[in-house]
Coordinates of C-alpha atoms in Angstrom, one line a residue:
M120 CA 0.0 0.0 0.0
E121 CA 3.0 2.4 0.4
S122 CA 3.3 2.7 -3.3
I123 CA -0.4 3.2 -3.7
F124 CA -0.4 5.9 -1.1
A125 CA 2.3 7.7 -3.0
L126 CA 0.3 7.4 -6.2
I127 CA -3.0 8.5 -4.9
F128 CA -2.0 12.1 -4.2
L129 CA 0.1 12.7 -7.3
C130 CA -1.4 15.2 -9.7
V131 CA -2.8 13.5 -12.9
T132 CA -0.7 14.8 -15.8
G133 CA -2.1 12.6 -18.6
T134 CA -5.2 13.5 -20.6
H135 CA -8.3 11.5 -19.7
V136 CA -10.1 9.9 -22.6
S137 CA -13.8 9.2 -21.8
S138 CA -15.0 5.8 -22.8
S139 CA -18.5 7.1 -23.4
P140 CA -19.7 10.4 -24.9
G141 CA -21.4 13.0 -22.7
P142 CA -20.4 15.5 -20.1
L143 CA -17.8 14.5 -17.6
E144 CA -19.0 13.9 -14.0
D145 CA -17.7 16.0 -11.1
V146 CA -16.9 14.7 -7.6
V147 CA -19.8 13.7 -5.4
I148 CA -19.6 14.8 -1.8
D149 CA -21.7 13.4 1.1
R150 CA -21.2 15.4 4.2
Y151 CA -22.6 12.9 6.6
D152 CA -21.1 14.2 9.9
I153 CA -20.7 17.9 10.3
P154 CA -19.6 19.5 13.7
R155 CA -21.9 22.1 15.2
V156 CA -19.2 24.6 15.5
C157 CA -17.1 25.3 12.4
P158 CA -14.9 28.4 12.8
R159 CA -13.0 27.7 9.7
E160 CA -13.3 25.8 6.4
V161 CA -10.7 24.4 4.1
Q162 CA -9.7 26.8 1.3
T163 CA -7.2 26.7 -1.6
G164 CA -3.7 27.1 -0.2
D165 CA -4.5 25.7 3.2
F166 CA -2.5 22.8 4.6
V167 CA -4.5 19.9 5.9
R168 CA -4.1 16.7 7.9
Y169 CA -6.7 14.0 7.5
H170 CA -7.4 10.4 7.9
Y171 CA -9.1 8.5 5.1
N172 CA -10.2 5.1 3.8
G173 CA -10.0 4.6 0.0
T174 CA -12.3 2.0 -1.6
F175 CA -13.8 1.1 -4.9
T176 CA -17.5 1.4 -5.5
D177 CA -17.9 -2.2 -4.5
G178 CA -16.4 -1.5 -1.1
K179 CA -13.1 -3.1 -1.7
K180 CA -10.4 -1.2 0.2
F181 CA -7.3 -0.2 -1.7
D182 CA -5.7 2.2 0.8
S183 CA -6.1 3.5 4.4
S184 CA -4.2 6.0 6.5
H185 CA -5.8 4.5 9.6
E186 CA -4.1 1.2 8.9
R187 CA -0.8 2.9 8.5
G188 CA -1.3 4.9 11.7
A189 CA -0.3 8.2 10.2
P190 CA -2.7 10.8 8.6
F191 CA -2.0 12.4 5.3
S192 CA -0.6 16.0 5.4
G193 CA -0.5 18.3 2.4
Q194 CA -1.5 21.5 0.7
V195 CA -4.9 22.0 -1.0
G196 CA -5.6 23.3 -4.4
L197 CA -2.1 23.5 -5.8
G198 CA -2.2 20.3 -7.8
R199 CA -0.4 18.2 -5.2
L200 CA -3.4 15.9 -4.7
I201 CA -5.5 14.1 -7.3
T202 CA -7.9 16.7 -8.6
G203 CA -11.0 15.0 -7.3
L204 CA -9.7 14.8 -3.7
D205 CA -8.4 18.4 -4.0
R206 CA -11.9 19.4 -4.7
G207 CA -13.5 17.0 -2.3
V208 CA -11.8 18.4 0.9
Q209 CA -12.6 22.1 0.0
G210 CA -14.9 23.6 2.6
M211 CA -14.4 20.9 5.2
C212 CA -14.4 21.7 8.9
V213 CA -12.2 20.1 11.5
N214 CA -13.8 16.8 12.7
E215 CA -16.1 16.8 9.7
R216 CA -16.6 13.4 8.1
R217 CA -17.5 13.2 4.4
K218 CA -17.6 10.7 1.6
V219 CA -16.0 11.9 -1.6
T220 CA -16.7 10.0 -4.8
V221 CA -14.1 10.8 -7.4
P222 CA -14.8 9.9 -11.1
P223 CA -11.9 8.5 -13.1
H224 CA -11.0 11.6 -15.0
L225 CA -10.5 13.4 -11.7
A226 CA -8.5 10.5 -10.3
Y227 CA -6.1 8.2 -12.2
G228 CA -8.0 8.3 -15.5
S229 CA -7.5 5.7 -18.2
I230 CA -4.0 5.0 -16.9
G231 CA -4.8 3.8 -13.5
A232 CA -2.1 3.3 -10.8
G233 CA -0.1 0.2 -11.3
D234 CA -1.8 -3.1 -10.5
V235 CA -3.7 -1.6 -7.6
I236 CA -6.1 0.9 -9.3
P237 CA -7.4 -0.2 -12.7
A238 CA -7.9 2.3 -15.5
D239 CA -11.2 4.2 -15.5
T240 CA -11.9 3.5 -11.9
V241 CA -14.2 5.5 -9.7
L242 CA -12.7 6.0 -6.2
V243 CA -14.5 6.5 -3.0
F244 CA -12.7 8.3 -0.1
D245 CA -14.1 8.4 3.5
V246 CA -12.3 11.4 5.0
V247 CA -12.2 12.9 8.5
L248 CA -10.4 16.3 8.8
L249 CA -8.0 16.5 11.7
D250 CA -6.2 19.8 11.1
I251 CA -6.1 22.9 9.0
W252 CA -3.7 25.8 8.8
N253 CA -2.1 28.3 6.5
T254 CA 1.3 29.9 6.2
E255 CA -0.4 33.3 6.8
D256 CA -1.8 32.1 10.1
K257 CA -0.9 33.8 13.3
V258 CA -1.3 32.8 16.9
Q259 CA -4.9 33.1 18.0
T260 CA -5.9 33.9 21.5
R261 CA -9.4 34.0 23.1
T262 CA -10.0 35.0 26.7
L263 CA -12.4 32.7 28.4
S264 CA -12.4 34.4 31.8
K265 CA -10.6 37.2 33.4
P266 CA -10.5 38.7 37.0
E267 CA -12.2 42.1 37.5
S268 CA -8.9 43.6 38.7
C269 CA -5.8 43.1 36.6
K270 CA -3.0 45.4 37.7
R271 CA -0.2 43.6 35.7
L272 CA 0.1 41.8 32.4
V273 CA 2.6 39.2 31.4
E274 CA 5.5 40.7 29.6
A275 CA 8.7 39.3 27.9
T276 CA 11.3 38.2 30.5
D277 CA 8.6 37.6 33.2
F278 CA 8.6 34.3 35.0
I279 CA 5.2 32.6 35.1
R280 CA 3.5 29.6 36.6
Y281 CA 0.4 28.3 34.8
H282 CA -1.8 25.3 34.3
Y283 CA -2.7 24.1 30.8
N284 CA -4.6 21.4 28.9
G285 CA -3.1 20.8 25.4
T286 CA -5.1 19.3 22.6
L287 CA -4.7 18.9 18.8
L288 CA -7.1 21.0 16.7
N289 CA -9.5 18.1 16.5
G290 CA -9.7 17.9 20.3
V291 CA -7.5 14.9 20.9
P292 CA -5.5 15.6 24.1
F293 CA -1.8 15.3 24.2
D294 CA -0.7 16.8 27.5
S295 CA -2.0 18.4 30.7
S296 CA -0.3 20.0 33.7
H297 CA -3.3 19.1 35.8
S298 CA -2.7 15.4 35.4
R299 CA 0.8 16.0 36.8
N300 CA -0.6 18.0 39.7
G301 CA 2.0 20.7 39.1
T302 CA 2.2 24.0 37.2
Y303 CA 4.4 24.7 34.2
D304 CA 7.0 27.2 35.3
T305 CA 9.1 29.2 32.8
Y306 CA 10.4 32.5 31.5
V307 CA 8.4 34.2 28.8
G308 CA 9.8 35.6 25.5
M309 CA 13.3 34.1 26.1
G310 CA 13.1 31.0 23.9
Y311 CA 12.3 28.5 26.6
L312 CA 8.9 27.8 24.9
I313 CA 7.7 27.1 21.4
K314 CA 7.4 30.4 19.5
G315 CA 3.6 30.4 19.5
M316 CA 3.3 29.8 23.2
D317 CA 5.8 32.6 23.9
E318 CA 3.6 34.9 21.9
G319 CA 0.3 33.6 23.2
L320 CA 1.1 34.1 26.9
I321 CA 1.9 37.8 26.5
G322 CA -0.7 40.1 28.0
M323 CA -2.3 37.6 30.4
C324 CA -3.4 38.4 33.9
V325 CA -3.0 36.3 37.0
G326 CA -6.3 34.4 37.2
E327 CA -7.1 34.7 33.5
T328 CA -8.0 31.7 31.4
R329 CA -7.5 31.9 27.7
T330 CA -7.3 29.6 24.7
I331 CA -4.2 29.8 22.5
I332 CA -4.2 28.2 19.0
I333 CA -0.8 27.8 17.6
P334 CA -0.1 26.9 13.9
P335 CA 2.5 24.2 13.3
F336 CA 5.3 26.5 12.0
L337 CA 5.1 28.2 15.4
A338 CA 5.0 24.9 17.3
Y339 CA 6.8 21.6 16.5
E340 CA 6.6 22.0 12.7
E341 CA 7.4 18.8 10.6
K342 CA 9.2 17.0 13.4
G343 CA 6.3 16.9 15.8
Y344 CA 7.0 15.8 19.3
G345 CA 7.5 12.2 20.1
T346 CA 4.4 10.1 19.7
V347 CA 2.0 12.7 21.1
I348 CA 2.2 15.5 18.6
P349 CA 2.2 14.6 15.0
S350 CA 4.0 16.4 12.2
Q351 CA 2.6 19.7 11.1
A352 CA 0.0 19.7 14.0
T353 CA -1.9 22.8 15.1
L354 CA -1.9 23.0 18.9
V355 CA -4.6 24.3 21.2
F356 CA -3.8 25.2 24.7
E357 CA -6.3 26.2 27.4
V358 CA -4.1 28.1 29.9
F359 CA -4.9 29.3 33.4
M360 CA -2.4 31.8 34.7
I361 CA -1.4 31.1 38.3
D362 CA 1.5 33.4 39.0
L363 CA 3.8 35.9 37.4
F364 CA 6.8 38.0 38.5
N365 CA 9.9 39.5 37.1
P366 CA 13.4 38.7 38.5
K367 CA 13.9 42.5 38.9
D368 CA 10.7 42.8 41.1
D369 CA 10.9 44.3 44.6
I370 CA 8.2 43.7 47.1
A371 CA 4.9 45.5 46.5
V372 CA 3.0 47.1 49.3
V373 CA -0.7 48.2 49.3
V374 CA -1.7 50.1 52.5
K375 CA -5.2 49.2 53.4
E376 CA -5.8 50.9 56.8
V377 CA -3.7 53.2 59.0
P378 CA -4.8 54.3 62.5
K379 CA -5.5 58.0 63.0
T380 CA -2.6 58.4 65.4
C381 CA 0.8 56.8 64.8
T382 CA 3.4 57.9 67.3
R383 CA 6.0 55.5 66.1
K384 CA 6.7 53.1 63.1
T385 CA 8.6 49.9 63.1
V386 CA 12.3 49.9 62.5
V387 CA 15.0 47.2 62.3
G388 CA 15.5 45.6 65.7
D389 CA 11.9 45.9 66.8
Y390 CA 10.0 42.9 68.0
I391 CA 6.6 42.7 66.3
R392 CA 3.4 40.7 66.8
Y393 CA 1.0 40.5 63.8
H394 CA -1.8 38.5 62.3
Y395 CA -1.7 37.5 58.6
N396 CA -3.4 35.6 55.8
G397 CA -1.1 34.1 53.3
T398 CA -2.3 33.4 49.7
F399 CA -0.9 32.9 46.3
Q400 CA -1.6 35.4 43.5
D401 CA -4.6 33.4 42.3
G402 CA -6.2 33.8 45.7
S403 CA -5.8 30.3 47.1
G404 CA -4.6 30.3 50.7
F405 CA -1.6 28.5 52.1
D406 CA -1.4 29.7 55.7
T407 CA -3.1 32.0 58.3
S408 CA -2.3 32.9 61.8
Y409 CA -6.0 33.4 62.6
Q410 CA -6.8 29.7 62.4
R411 CA -4.1 29.1 65.0
N412 CA -5.6 32.0 67.1
S413 CA -2.1 33.2 67.7
T414 CA -0.1 36.1 66.3
Y415 CA 3.2 35.6 64.5
N416 CA 6.0 37.1 66.7
T417 CA 9.4 38.0 65.4
Y418 CA 12.3 40.5 65.3
I419 CA 12.4 42.8 62.3
G420 CA 15.3 43.1 59.9
M421 CA 17.4 40.5 61.6
G422 CA 16.9 37.5 59.3
Y423 CA 14.3 35.6 61.4
V424 CA 11.8 35.7 58.5
I425 CA 12.1 35.6 54.7
Q426 CA 13.8 38.5 53.1
G427 CA 10.7 40.1 51.6
M428 CA 8.8 40.0 54.9
D429 CA 11.8 41.4 56.8
K430 CA 11.6 44.4 54.5
A431 CA 7.8 44.6 54.4
L432 CA 7.5 44.8 58.2
Q433 CA 9.5 48.0 58.4
G434 CA 7.7 51.4 58.7
L435 CA 4.4 50.0 60.1
C436 CA 2.1 51.5 62.7
I437 CA 0.4 49.6 65.5
G438 CA -3.0 48.7 64.1
E439 CA -2.0 49.2 60.5
K440 CA -3.3 46.8 57.8
R441 CA -1.4 46.3 54.6
R442 CA -1.0 43.8 51.8
V443 CA 2.5 42.9 50.7
I444 CA 3.4 40.9 47.6
L445 CA 6.7 39.1 47.7
P446 CA 8.4 37.8 44.5
P447 CA 10.0 34.3 44.9
H448 CA 13.6 35.6 45.1
M449 CA 12.5 37.4 48.2
A450 CA 10.5 34.5 49.6
Y451 CA 11.1 30.8 49.2
G452 CA 12.8 30.9 45.8
E453 CA 12.8 28.2 43.1
K454 CA 12.6 25.3 45.6
G455 CA 9.6 26.5 47.6
T456 CA 9.1 24.8 51.0
G457 CA 7.7 21.3 51.4
D458 CA 4.2 20.7 50.1
L459 CA 3.0 24.1 51.3
I460 CA 4.6 26.5 48.9
P461 CA 5.6 25.5 45.4
G462 CA 8.8 26.6 43.7
S463 CA 8.9 30.1 42.2
A464 CA 5.7 31.1 44.0
V465 CA 4.7 34.8 44.5
L466 CA 3.3 35.2 48.0
V467 CA 0.7 37.6 49.1
F468 CA 0.3 38.5 52.8
D469 CA -2.5 40.5 54.3
I470 CA -0.9 41.8 57.6
H471 CA -2.6 43.3 60.7
V472 CA 0.0 44.7 63.2
I473 CA -1.1 44.0 66.8
D474 CA 1.8 45.6 68.5
F475 CA 5.6 46.0 68.5
H476 CA 8.3 47.1 70.8
N477 CA 12.0 47.3 71.1
P478 CA 14.0 45.4 73.8
K479 CA 15.4 48.8 74.9
D480 CA 12.0 50.4 75.3
L481 CA 10.9 52.0 78.6
I482 CA 7.3 52.5 79.7
E483 CA 5.4 55.3 78.0
I484 CA 3.3 57.6 80.2
K485 CA 0.6 60.0 79.0
V486 CA -1.3 62.0 81.6
T487 CA -4.9 62.4 80.4
S488 CA -6.3 64.2 83.4
K489 CA -4.8 65.8 86.6
P490 CA -6.3 67.8 89.5
K491 CA -5.2 71.4 89.9
K492 CA -4.0 70.8 93.5
C493 CA -1.5 68.0 93.9
N494 CA 0.2 68.1 97.3
L495 CA 1.1 64.4 97.5
T496 CA 2.2 62.0 94.8
S497 CA 2.6 58.3 94.9
E498 CA 6.0 56.8 95.6
V499 CA 7.7 53.6 96.8
D500 CA 6.1 52.0 99.9
D501 CA 2.9 54.0 99.6
L502 CA -0.5 52.3 99.9
I503 CA -2.7 53.3 96.9
Q504 CA -6.1 52.6 95.6
Y505 CA -6.6 52.9 91.9
R506 CA -8.9 51.9 89.1
Y507 CA -7.6 50.4 85.8
N508 CA -8.4 48.8 82.5
C509 CA -5.7 46.6 80.8
S510 CA -5.9 46.0 77.1
L511 CA -3.8 44.8 74.2
M512 CA -2.7 47.4 71.7
D513 CA -5.5 46.4 69.3
G514 CA -8.1 47.2 71.9
T515 CA -8.8 43.7 73.2
L516 CA -9.7 44.1 76.9
L517 CA -7.8 41.7 79.1
Y518 CA -8.9 42.7 82.6
S519 CA -10.2 45.6 84.6
S520 CA -11.2 46.5 88.2
K521 CA -13.4 49.1 89.9
T522 CA -10.8 49.6 92.6
Y523 CA -7.6 47.9 93.5
Q524 CA -5.4 48.4 96.6
L525 CA -1.7 48.1 96.3
L526 CA 1.4 48.6 98.5
M527 CA 3.8 49.9 96.0
L528 CA 7.0 47.9 95.3
S529 CA 5.4 44.9 96.9
N530 CA 6.0 42.7 93.9
K531 CA 2.2 42.3 93.5
V532 CA 2.2 43.9 90.0
I533 CA 4.4 43.8 86.9
E534 CA 7.4 46.1 87.0
G535 CA 6.1 48.4 84.3
L536 CA 2.8 49.0 86.1
D537 CA 4.6 49.6 89.4
E538 CA 6.7 52.2 87.7
G539 CA 3.7 53.7 85.8
L540 CA 1.9 54.3 89.1
R541 CA 4.6 56.4 90.6
G542 CA 4.3 60.2 90.8
M543 CA 0.5 60.2 90.5
C544 CA -1.8 62.6 92.4
V545 CA -5.1 61.4 93.8
G546 CA -7.7 62.0 91.0
E547 CA -5.1 61.8 88.3
K548 CA -5.7 59.7 85.1
R549 CA -3.0 58.4 82.8
V550 CA -2.3 55.9 80.1
V551 CA 0.7 53.7 80.5
I552 CA 2.2 51.5 77.8
V553 CA 4.2 48.6 79.1
P554 CA 6.6 46.7 76.9
P555 CA 6.8 42.9 77.4
H556 CA 10.1 42.9 79.2
L557 CA 8.5 45.1 81.8
G558 CA 5.3 43.2 81.7
H559 CA 4.6 39.5 81.3
G560 CA 7.6 38.8 79.0
E561 CA 7.9 36.1 76.4
N562 CA 5.9 33.6 78.3
G563 CA 2.8 35.8 78.9
A564 CA 0.4 35.0 81.6
K565 CA -3.2 33.7 82.0
G566 CA -5.1 35.6 79.4
V567 CA -2.1 37.6 78.3
P568 CA -0.3 36.5 75.0
S569 CA 3.4 36.0 75.0
S570 CA 5.5 39.2 74.3
A571 CA 2.4 41.4 74.4
V572 CA 2.6 45.1 74.9
L573 CA 0.1 46.2 77.5
H574 CA -2.1 49.3 77.5
F575 CA -3.2 50.5 80.9
E576 CA -5.8 53.2 81.7
L577 CA -5.2 54.2 85.3
E578 CA -7.0 56.5 87.8
L579 CA -5.6 57.0 91.3
L580 CA -8.4 57.1 93.9
D581 CA -6.6 57.2 97.2
L582 CA -3.1 57.5 98.6
Q583 CA -1.6 56.6 102.0
K584 CA 2.0 57.5 102.5
G585 CA 4.1 54.5 103.4
V586 CA 7.1 53.7 105.5
P587 CA 10.5 52.3 104.3
D588 CA 10.7 48.7 103.4
G589 CA 11.4 46.6 106.5
Y590 CA 9.8 49.1 108.9
M591 CA 6.4 49.0 110.6
F592 CA 6.5 52.5 112.0
V593 CA 8.4 55.7 111.3
W594 CA 8.7 59.1 112.9
L595 CA 7.7 61.9 110.6
G596 CA 10.0 64.3 112.5
D597 CA 12.4 63.9 115.4
S598 CA 11.3 61.4 118.0
P599 CA 10.8 62.5 121.7
D600 CA 14.1 62.7 123.5
P601 CA 14.2 61.1 125.9
L602 CA 11.7 58.6 124.6
F603 CA 10.8 56.5 127.6
P604 CA 9.3 59.4 129.7
A605 CA 7.1 60.3 126.7
M606 CA 6.0 56.7 126.3
D607 CA 5.3 56.2 130.1
L608 CA 2.0 58.0 130.0
N609 CA 1.1 57.2 133.7
K610 CA 4.7 57.8 134.9
D611 CA 5.0 54.5 136.7
L612 CA 8.3 53.7 135.1
S613 CA 6.9 50.7 133.1
V614 CA 4.9 50.6 129.8
P615 CA 2.6 47.6 129.3
L616 CA 1.1 46.8 125.8
E617 CA -2.1 48.8 126.4
E618 CA -0.1 51.9 127.3
F619 CA 2.3 51.3 124.4
T620 CA -0.6 51.0 122.0
A621 CA -2.2 54.3 123.2
F622 CA 1.2 56.1 122.8
I623 CA 1.7 54.9 119.2
N624 CA -1.9 55.7 118.2
L625 CA -1.4 59.1 119.6
Q626 CA 1.6 59.7 117.4
V627 CA -0.3 58.6 114.3
A628 CA -3.3 60.8 115.2
E629 CA -1.1 63.9 115.8
G630 CA 0.9 63.2 112.6
T631 CA 4.2 62.8 114.3
G632 CA 4.5 59.1 113.3
R633 CA 3.2 56.7 110.7
L634 CA 2.3 53.0 110.8
R635 CA 2.9 50.9 107.7
P636 CA -0.3 51.2 105.7
G637 CA -2.3 48.3 104.5
M638 CA -1.7 46.2 107.5
D639 CA -3.5 45.5 110.8
A640 CA -2.4 48.4 113.1
D641 CA -2.9 46.4 116.3
G642 CA -0.8 43.6 114.9
I643 CA 2.0 46.0 113.9
I644 CA 2.0 47.7 117.4
K645 CA 2.0 44.3 119.2
D646 CA 5.0 43.2 117.0
M647 CA 6.8 46.5 117.9
F648 CA 6.0 46.0 121.6
N649 CA 7.3 42.4 121.6
N650 CA 10.5 43.6 119.9
Q651 CA 11.1 46.1 122.7
D652 CA 10.1 43.8 125.5
R653 CA 13.4 42.1 125.5
N654 CA 12.8 40.0 128.6
S655 CA 9.2 39.1 127.5
D656 CA 7.8 40.1 130.9
G657 CA 4.8 42.0 129.4
K658 CA 6.2 45.5 130.0
I659 CA 8.9 47.8 128.7
V660 CA 11.3 49.6 130.9
A661 CA 13.8 52.3 130.1
E662 CA 16.8 50.0 129.8
E663 CA 15.0 47.9 127.1
L664 CA 14.7 50.8 124.7
K665 CA 18.4 50.8 124.1
L666 CA 19.3 49.4 120.8
K667 CA 21.6 46.3 120.8
V668 CA 22.9 46.4 117.3
E669 CA 26.1 44.8 118.4
E670 CA 24.2 41.8 119.6
D671 CA 22.0 41.1 116.6
S672 CA 22.3 43.3 113.5
D673 CA 19.3 41.5 111.8
K674 CA 17.2 42.3 114.8
A675 CA 18.1 46.0 114.7
R676 CA 16.1 46.6 111.5
H677 CA 12.9 46.2 113.6
E678 CA 14.0 48.7 116.2
E679 CA 11.6 51.4 114.8
L680 CA 11.6 53.3 118.1

């Protein structure tokens, strides 16, 4: 049949002599299967690929491209096919099936073709058109869907990631990135792709789907590609653009929300807590801190996060929301990371800054209200009553109280709050910002996240001046000298507990002495009495008031009198 195949499509050069008078018959075409959609019909000068079965009128087969496993390829209307078949494929659509009956004078005439096709034989061809193209063809593109917002189009030298389905013009698939569960990643316009694909991808948006039809001379030409793409095949790609960037890209920042007041912005060396949603450019998510119900905490500009994020976290306000787009060379590069982020992926982060601080930060104090008269201010060892609200910097309330009593520097509150309460007047209100190292630190506390900056709203309600640490009573001026006669109220040369209590209470009432605030006064006085009653006989005499520092230096610290 190889020799017959070669003969069938030679142009008939001899003159046909009819065996009977009368007009010569033309080809007879039976279009028995026509596709619903026919964007293009075969015309003179087109190149075609088609399968066929060739039979005589009695049904006997003399040739078949199906049996050879290779369709016929050739140009139409230029005398390179037998005249009848040249006419018979005119106007065909891809995937159309037709029966073409060719009379002898439009086939091999009175000569025939060797011993396979006798002279004056009518030939019947059953043809299915697989492909059609022309040397004047260009790459055709058709957008199937496109996102509403398209801020950037694919340009030459961009690096892109896309999914595709590849078919021949008749719909037969030859390849698909979806079946491999991986995008096709490449540079555009730099010769890494067939010419038609390089051209067809230009101008696409991320999220766009388009059909790209590529003629053979801009695809794999005569060689084809292995067993999947035949010679001179038109290729049809349905492409979905996942990602695009350029190796020269820097990070891109879109500020979405900035608080009205911003006293300070992040700098290198700060420690930041923020929430984020991480997506690819097509909108599919890969990670979020919100699902973990925990902020991401890190130092800025010190290499603890990917390069692009290190840069993107600089210059932010507390409470700011922004979108940052990181090209792969400033994210996870060509390798990606595990199964989470593919190679060469552009990452999009929507960031919400909760708070930040610097390890060198001190507390911040802002007085919001202060009385005109302020004779006394809070200091170490004072007993104070105050009202407070404690929140995170994003406004999340952690805890509050109507009133709270505190002996300052008693280790009952965090260091930053203890410091923030100093120097206040009764009736004063202030806001105190406490960095974590003066708050609950890296470990946090019950209800307080780790490394959280705390926002306190304070109001001082009452103030009782204190006594130095380690003392239960102090003189506010010079003590009586000599002391014992002043203490011996009934002048009987001995002072029992009742008399000692009356003496101390008198000093407090007259403002000449002060008991340690916040403790049981009777208990303090009894402890002072026992300390002076050295022989424990239930009374104090003049000799017992003498300090005995040389005997017991530790005991001397309780010798308030």
